Amino acid sequence: MLAALPSAAQAQTEVHFQYGSITNPFAETSTGTVVLTLQHASFWRFGDNFFFVDLTEDGVGDGFNDKDAYGEWYSNLSLRKLGGRDLGFGPFADFGIFAGVAFGADANVLQWLPGARIAWNLPGFIFLNTDFMMAVDGTDGLDGGSPPERDSRFGIDINGLFPFDLGSHSFSITGHAEYFVATTDELGHDVPASILAQPQLRWDIGAENGLFVGIEYQYWSNKLGTEVDESVVQLLVVVQF
């Protein structure tokens, strides 16, 4: 997931606590799972950076989500900032190119994620992006102790932030949804197409933009290359600074 910042902020860091019944797609079981996330977004001279790291523990010693760490990093180059002039017109706010990396400790996975971005200018949104990318396996596959190496595949990710008020209370909807096409691995096995959507509904209960509670809904079709689908609502607490 790529992200951006409200125009008034140059950097923003969040710590998330989530709890829900997460599915192990290999055992086809679901277990109460804690996810702690450190997330950061910041502007720089020619664009923006975004990263997050998830620490996950389900309390079941089965080799899945056992104090697992997973993270992603993206650095985006804004064509508007590079060219020094406004490229926006109509619903388009900006265009960009980015490089990303995703890594997982338990599964020993590494992916390179180069791509391009359309930043939209739509009423009410703090930001709304459509990102087009390739997922390139960065491991040595089975020879390196990783899962079977996958052929590169195309993906698209939509991410945004939409704040709104109900009476005197402030809320927001944020998150992302991604789709990756099917591919094959080094053993010739099919890896099905997948959808991962993680929208969050947040209620600002502290000082403005300080403490949020809410829910994250996670839908994951063909989770982790299996044919298992996941649909789960998780408790969400966010501290923002």
Short mmCIF file of C-alpha atoms in Angstrom, two decimals:
data_model
loop_
_atom_site.label_atom_id
_atom_site.label_comp_id
_atom_site.label_asym_id
_atom_site.label_seq_id
_atom_site.Cartn_x
_atom_site.Cartn_y
_atom_site.Cartn_z
CA MET A 1 0.00 0.00 0.00
CA LEU A 2 1.28 3.43 -0.92
CA ALA A 3 0.17 6.53 0.91
CA ALA A 4 0.42 10.29 1.02
CA LEU A 5 0.09 13.00 3.63
CA PRO A 6 -2.33 15.82 4.28
CA SER A 7 -0.89 18.90 2.61
CA ALA A 8 -0.31 20.56 6.00
CA ALA A 9 2.01 17.80 7.23
CA GLN A 10 5.54 16.97 6.15
CA ALA A 11 5.77 13.70 8.09
CA GLN A 12 3.36 11.45 9.92
CA THR A 13 3.99 8.33 12.01
CA GLU A 14 1.37 5.91 13.31
CA VAL A 15 1.34 2.91 15.64
CA HIS A 16 -1.55 0.49 15.12
CA PHE A 17 -2.97 -2.24 17.35
CA GLN A 18 -5.27 -4.73 15.63
CA TYR A 19 -7.02 -7.85 16.87
CA GLY A 20 -9.13 -10.28 14.88
CA SER A 21 -9.57 -13.90 13.83
CA ILE A 22 -6.93 -14.26 11.10
CA THR A 23 -6.95 -17.24 8.73
CA ASN A 24 -4.02 -19.59 8.24
CA PRO A 25 -4.69 -20.51 4.60
CA PHE A 26 -2.40 -23.55 4.71
CA ALA A 27 -4.13 -25.20 7.70
CA GLU A 28 -7.49 -23.55 6.87
CA THR A 29 -7.96 -22.51 10.49
CA SER A 30 -8.65 -19.11 12.06
CA THR A 31 -7.10 -17.86 15.30
CA GLY A 32 -7.33 -14.70 17.38
CA THR A 33 -4.32 -12.69 16.26
CA VAL A 34 -2.59 -9.50 17.43
CA VAL A 35 -0.97 -7.26 14.81
CA LEU A 36 1.22 -4.32 15.84
CA THR A 37 2.11 -1.94 13.01
CA LEU A 38 4.59 0.91 12.72
CA GLN A 39 3.68 3.11 9.74
CA HIS A 40 5.37 6.26 8.45
CA ALA A 41 4.83 8.65 5.55
CA SER A 42 6.83 11.76 4.69
CA PHE A 43 7.41 14.23 1.90
CA TRP A 44 10.83 14.91 0.43
CA ARG A 45 12.11 17.32 -2.18
CA PHE A 46 11.08 15.26 -5.20
CA GLY A 47 8.24 13.14 -3.86
CA ASP A 48 7.25 11.09 -0.85
CA ASN A 49 8.19 7.98 1.12
CA PHE A 50 5.99 5.42 2.82
CA PHE A 51 6.75 2.33 4.87
CA PHE A 52 5.14 0.00 7.35
CA VAL A 53 6.24 -2.99 9.42
CA ASP A 54 3.74 -5.50 10.86
CA LEU A 55 4.58 -7.70 13.85
CA THR A 56 2.08 -10.56 14.07
CA GLU A 57 1.46 -13.16 16.79
CA ASP A 58 -1.42 -15.66 16.93
CA GLY A 59 -0.32 -17.66 19.98
CA VAL A 60 -0.26 -20.94 18.04
CA GLY A 61 3.14 -22.53 17.43
CA ASP A 62 2.41 -23.82 13.96
CA GLY A 63 5.00 -21.87 11.95
CA PHE A 64 2.43 -19.31 10.75
CA ASN A 65 2.20 -15.83 12.30
CA ASP A 66 4.57 -16.84 15.09
CA LYS A 67 6.06 -13.46 15.97
CA ASP A 68 6.25 -12.84 12.23
CA ALA A 69 7.52 -9.60 10.73
CA TYR A 70 6.38 -8.25 7.37
CA GLY A 71 7.08 -4.86 5.85
CA GLU A 72 6.93 -2.72 2.73
CA TRP A 73 8.78 0.45 1.67
CA TYR A 74 7.98 2.77 -1.25
CA SER A 75 9.73 5.88 -2.54
CA ASN A 76 7.75 7.90 -5.06
CA LEU A 77 9.06 10.53 -7.50
CA SER A 78 6.49 13.24 -8.24
CA LEU A 79 6.65 14.39 -11.85
CA ARG A 80 5.23 17.73 -10.73
CA LYS A 81 8.08 18.23 -8.26
CA LEU A 82 10.71 16.93 -10.68
CA GLY A 83 9.55 19.26 -13.45
CA GLY A 84 8.87 22.22 -11.20
CA ARG A 85 5.44 22.87 -12.66
CA ASP A 86 1.86 21.84 -12.07
CA LEU A 87 0.87 18.86 -14.22
CA GLY A 88 -2.64 18.60 -12.84
CA PHE A 89 -5.73 18.93 -15.01
CA GLY A 90 -9.33 17.86 -14.55
CA PRO A 91 -9.43 15.02 -12.01
CA PHE A 92 -5.64 14.45 -12.25
CA ALA A 93 -3.49 16.01 -9.51
CA ASP A 94 -0.08 14.54 -10.34
CA PHE A 95 1.78 11.58 -11.80
CA GLY A 96 4.69 9.65 -10.34
CA ILE A 97 7.07 6.74 -10.64
CA PHE A 98 8.08 4.69 -7.63
CA ALA A 99 10.24 1.84 -6.41
CA GLY A 100 9.15 -0.46 -3.62
CA VAL A 101 10.23 -3.53 -1.71
CA ALA A 102 8.24 -6.06 0.34
CA PHE A 103 9.75 -8.58 2.75
CA GLY A 104 8.50 -11.27 5.09
CA ALA A 105 10.54 -12.97 7.82
CA ASP A 106 8.58 -16.17 8.47
CA ALA A 107 8.14 -17.08 4.82
CA ASN A 108 11.55 -15.72 3.77
CA VAL A 109 10.03 -13.71 0.92
CA LEU A 110 11.36 -10.65 -0.91
CA GLN A 111 9.66 -8.75 -3.73
CA TRP A 112 10.72 -5.71 -5.74
CA LEU A 113 7.80 -3.46 -6.68
CA PRO A 114 8.56 -0.86 -9.38
CA GLY A 115 5.61 1.10 -10.71
CA ALA A 116 3.80 4.28 -11.73
CA ARG A 117 1.17 6.38 -9.97
CA ILE A 118 -1.82 8.53 -10.82
CA ALA A 119 -2.70 10.94 -8.00
CA TRP A 120 -6.31 12.07 -8.23
CA ASN A 121 -7.89 15.42 -7.37
CA LEU A 122 -11.38 14.50 -6.17
CA PRO A 123 -13.62 16.43 -3.76
CA GLY A 124 -13.39 15.39 -0.12
CA PHE A 125 -10.30 13.20 -0.41
CA ILE A 126 -7.08 14.14 1.36
CA PHE A 127 -5.43 11.86 -1.19
CA LEU A 128 -6.47 9.19 -3.65
CA ASN A 129 -3.93 7.25 -5.70
CA THR A 130 -4.01 4.52 -8.31
CA ASP A 131 -0.71 2.64 -8.46
CA PHE A 132 0.35 0.28 -11.23
CA MET A 133 3.25 -2.05 -10.46
CA MET A 134 5.14 -5.23 -11.21
CA ALA A 135 5.87 -7.73 -8.44
CA VAL A 136 9.33 -9.17 -9.11
CA ASP A 137 10.49 -12.08 -6.93
CA GLY A 138 13.78 -11.16 -5.29
CA THR A 139 14.57 -14.51 -3.68
CA ASP A 140 16.53 -17.52 -4.95
CA GLY A 141 13.44 -19.68 -4.59
CA LEU A 142 13.76 -23.21 -3.27
CA ASP A 143 17.55 -23.17 -3.67
CA GLY A 144 17.73 -20.27 -1.22
CA GLY A 145 15.33 -21.71 1.34
CA SER A 146 12.39 -19.57 0.20
CA PRO A 147 9.04 -20.59 -1.28
CA PRO A 148 9.14 -21.51 -4.99
CA GLU A 149 10.25 -18.48 -7.00
CA ARG A 150 7.37 -16.82 -8.84
CA ASP A 151 7.33 -15.28 -12.27
CA SER A 152 6.79 -11.51 -12.27
CA ARG A 153 3.19 -10.35 -12.26
CA PHE A 154 1.24 -7.13 -12.70
CA GLY A 155 -0.73 -5.48 -9.93
CA ILE A 156 -2.87 -2.42 -9.31
CA ASP A 157 -3.46 -0.74 -5.94
CA ILE A 158 -6.00 1.97 -5.03
CA ASN A 159 -5.32 3.84 -1.77
CA GLY A 160 -6.79 6.93 -0.18
CA LEU A 161 -8.02 8.92 2.81
CA PHE A 162 -11.51 10.42 3.11
CA PRO A 163 -12.34 12.37 6.32
CA PHE A 164 -15.87 13.32 7.35
CA ASP A 165 -17.79 14.63 10.35
CA LEU A 166 -20.98 13.41 11.98
CA GLY A 167 -22.17 16.11 14.31
CA SER A 168 -19.25 17.06 16.53
CA HIS A 169 -17.38 13.80 15.87
CA SER A 170 -14.62 13.35 13.28
CA PHE A 171 -14.24 10.14 11.29
CA SER A 172 -12.22 8.93 8.33
CA ILE A 173 -12.14 6.06 5.87
CA THR A 174 -8.66 5.09 4.77
CA GLY A 175 -6.81 2.07 3.43
CA HIS A 176 -6.24 0.32 0.16
CA ALA A 177 -7.34 -2.42 -2.22
CA GLU A 178 -4.99 -4.30 -4.54
CA TYR A 179 -5.31 -6.82 -7.34
CA PHE A 180 -2.54 -9.01 -8.73
CA VAL A 181 -2.92 -11.17 -11.82
CA ALA A 182 -2.24 -14.90 -11.86
CA THR A 183 1.26 -16.22 -12.47
CA THR A 184 3.30 -19.44 -12.17
CA ASP A 185 6.17 -20.54 -9.95
CA GLU A 186 9.45 -22.32 -10.63
CA LEU A 187 7.77 -25.72 -10.23
CA GLY A 188 5.28 -24.86 -12.95
CA HIS A 189 2.40 -24.55 -10.48
CA ASP A 190 -0.29 -21.94 -11.06
CA VAL A 191 -0.45 -19.06 -8.58
CA PRO A 192 -3.99 -17.65 -8.75
CA ALA A 193 -4.92 -14.00 -9.08
CA SER A 194 -5.57 -12.33 -5.74
CA ILE A 195 -7.47 -9.41 -4.23
CA LEU A 196 -6.51 -7.84 -0.90
CA ALA A 197 -8.69 -5.04 0.50
CA GLN A 198 -8.01 -3.42 3.89
CA PRO A 199 -10.30 -0.42 4.45
CA GLN A 200 -10.32 1.20 7.89
CA LEU A 201 -13.08 3.19 9.57
CA ARG A 202 -11.57 5.49 12.21
CA TRP A 203 -13.14 7.66 14.90
CA ASP A 204 -10.94 10.48 16.22
CA ILE A 205 -11.39 10.32 20.01
CA GLY A 206 -8.32 12.24 21.21
CA ALA A 207 -6.85 15.59 20.40
CA GLU A 208 -7.30 16.25 16.70
CA ASN A 209 -5.46 13.55 14.72
CA GLY A 210 -3.95 11.96 17.83
CA LEU A 211 -5.88 8.85 18.92
CA PHE A 212 -8.31 6.84 16.83
CA VAL A 213 -10.42 3.74 17.41
CA GLY A 214 -12.33 1.80 14.82
CA ILE A 215 -12.25 -1.30 12.69
CA GLU A 216 -10.29 -2.67 9.77
CA TYR A 217 -12.08 -5.02 7.41
CA GLN A 218 -9.76 -7.41 5.59
CA TYR A 219 -10.86 -9.31 2.49
CA TRP A 220 -8.23 -11.52 0.86
CA SER A 221 -9.10 -13.79 -2.03
CA ASN A 222 -6.66 -16.62 -2.76
CA LYS A 223 -4.63 -15.66 0.31
CA LEU A 224 -0.87 -16.17 -0.03
CA GLY A 225 -1.18 -18.08 -3.30
CA THR A 226 -3.72 -20.61 -2.00
CA GLU A 227 -7.38 -20.92 -3.01
CA VAL A 228 -8.54 -19.89 0.47
CA ASP A 229 -10.49 -16.64 0.91
CA GLU A 230 -10.48 -14.57 4.09
CA SER A 231 -13.07 -12.10 5.37
CA VAL A 232 -12.46 -10.67 8.84
CA VAL A 233 -13.26 -7.57 10.89
CA GLN A 234 -10.48 -6.48 13.26
CA LEU A 235 -10.51 -4.11 16.22
CA LEU A 236 -8.28 -1.12 15.44
CA VAL A 237 -6.54 1.41 17.71
CA VAL A 238 -4.24 4.02 16.14
CA VAL A 239 -1.89 6.48 17.80
CA GLN A 240 -0.73 9.19 15.39
CA PHE A 241 2.13 11.63 15.89
#
